[in-house]
């Protein structure tokens, strides 16, 4: 009986020692920080994926950590049934359904970049070569995270790191032309 009581009395002491020796909150494992997005994304897109200059309903908001909240792409206004085009030449690396949504992914030729489009009813298959401007599918009526209106979520990745897909667009497609010097008018 004494041994049992001695062990029971020892348990709180062991618990206290383990608490005191445990690493503090700063020493505990933290999720790895998201790397800064590389600035070397070439502006190789030849056109927007939908329309000629669709409104951006929600912009790119990189997460602070790999699993943190954020918006890993841009949402472009597009009606259900609208054609979705490849923004640059490449090869379809995925065309199918993910979590109930149609998704098409295209590896861009001559780069280590991959674009994604959803919700899209694919008209291409994995392995197909696509040209810039080629229709890869149509906007699905359901599966959009834009609420009541349909939209296309356009994403860009490099080695699993999400990047801003708008960086693929040259200034002329963003409505930002080259800088021009204007004459100085004197009165």
Short mmCIF file of N, CA and C in Angstrom, two decimals, residues 57 75 101 119 140-151:
data_model
loop_
_atom_site.label_atom_id
_atom_site.label_comp_id
_atom_site.label_asym_id
_atom_site.label_seq_id
_atom_site.Cartn_x
_atom_site.Cartn_y
_atom_site.Cartn_z
N UNK A 57 -12.99 40.33 -59.64
CA UNK A 57 -13.92 40.37 -58.52
C UNK A 57 -13.19 40.24 -57.18
N UNK A 75 -10.25 36.05 -59.02
CA UNK A 75 -11.57 35.69 -59.52
C UNK A 75 -11.96 36.69 -60.60
N UNK A 101 -15.67 20.40 -58.42
CA UNK A 101 -15.52 21.49 -59.40
C UNK A 101 -14.67 21.00 -60.57
N UNK A 119 -14.36 27.16 -61.85
CA UNK A 119 -14.92 25.89 -62.28
C UNK A 119 -15.10 25.87 -63.80
N UNK A 140 -18.53 26.72 -65.67
CA UNK A 140 -19.64 25.93 -65.15
C UNK A 140 -20.56 26.84 -64.33
N UNK A 141 -21.85 26.53 -64.35
CA UNK A 141 -22.83 27.34 -63.64
C UNK A 141 -22.72 27.16 -62.13
N UNK A 142 -22.24 26.00 -61.69
CA UNK A 142 -22.13 25.74 -60.25
C UNK A 142 -20.69 25.47 -59.89
N UNK A 143 -20.38 25.60 -58.62
CA UNK A 143 -19.03 25.30 -58.15
C UNK A 143 -18.18 26.52 -57.96
N UNK A 144 -18.69 27.70 -58.31
CA UNK A 144 -17.92 28.93 -58.15
C UNK A 144 -17.97 29.37 -56.69
N UNK A 145 -16.90 29.95 -56.22
CA UNK A 145 -16.94 30.49 -54.86
C UNK A 145 -17.24 31.98 -54.87
N UNK A 146 -17.79 32.47 -55.98
CA UNK A 146 -18.12 33.90 -56.11
C UNK A 146 -19.55 34.20 -55.69
N UNK A 147 -20.19 33.25 -55.05
CA UNK A 147 -21.55 33.51 -54.60
C UNK A 147 -22.57 33.24 -55.68
N UNK A 148 -23.54 34.15 -55.81
CA UNK A 148 -24.63 33.96 -56.75
C UNK A 148 -24.19 34.10 -58.20
N UNK A 149 -23.15 34.90 -58.45
CA UNK A 149 -22.69 35.08 -59.82
C UNK A 149 -21.59 34.08 -60.15
N UNK A 150 -21.49 33.76 -61.43
CA UNK A 150 -20.43 32.84 -61.86
C UNK A 150 -19.14 33.63 -62.05
N UNK A 151 -18.04 32.96 -61.88
CA UNK A 151 -16.73 33.56 -62.12
C UNK A 151 -15.73 32.45 -62.40
#
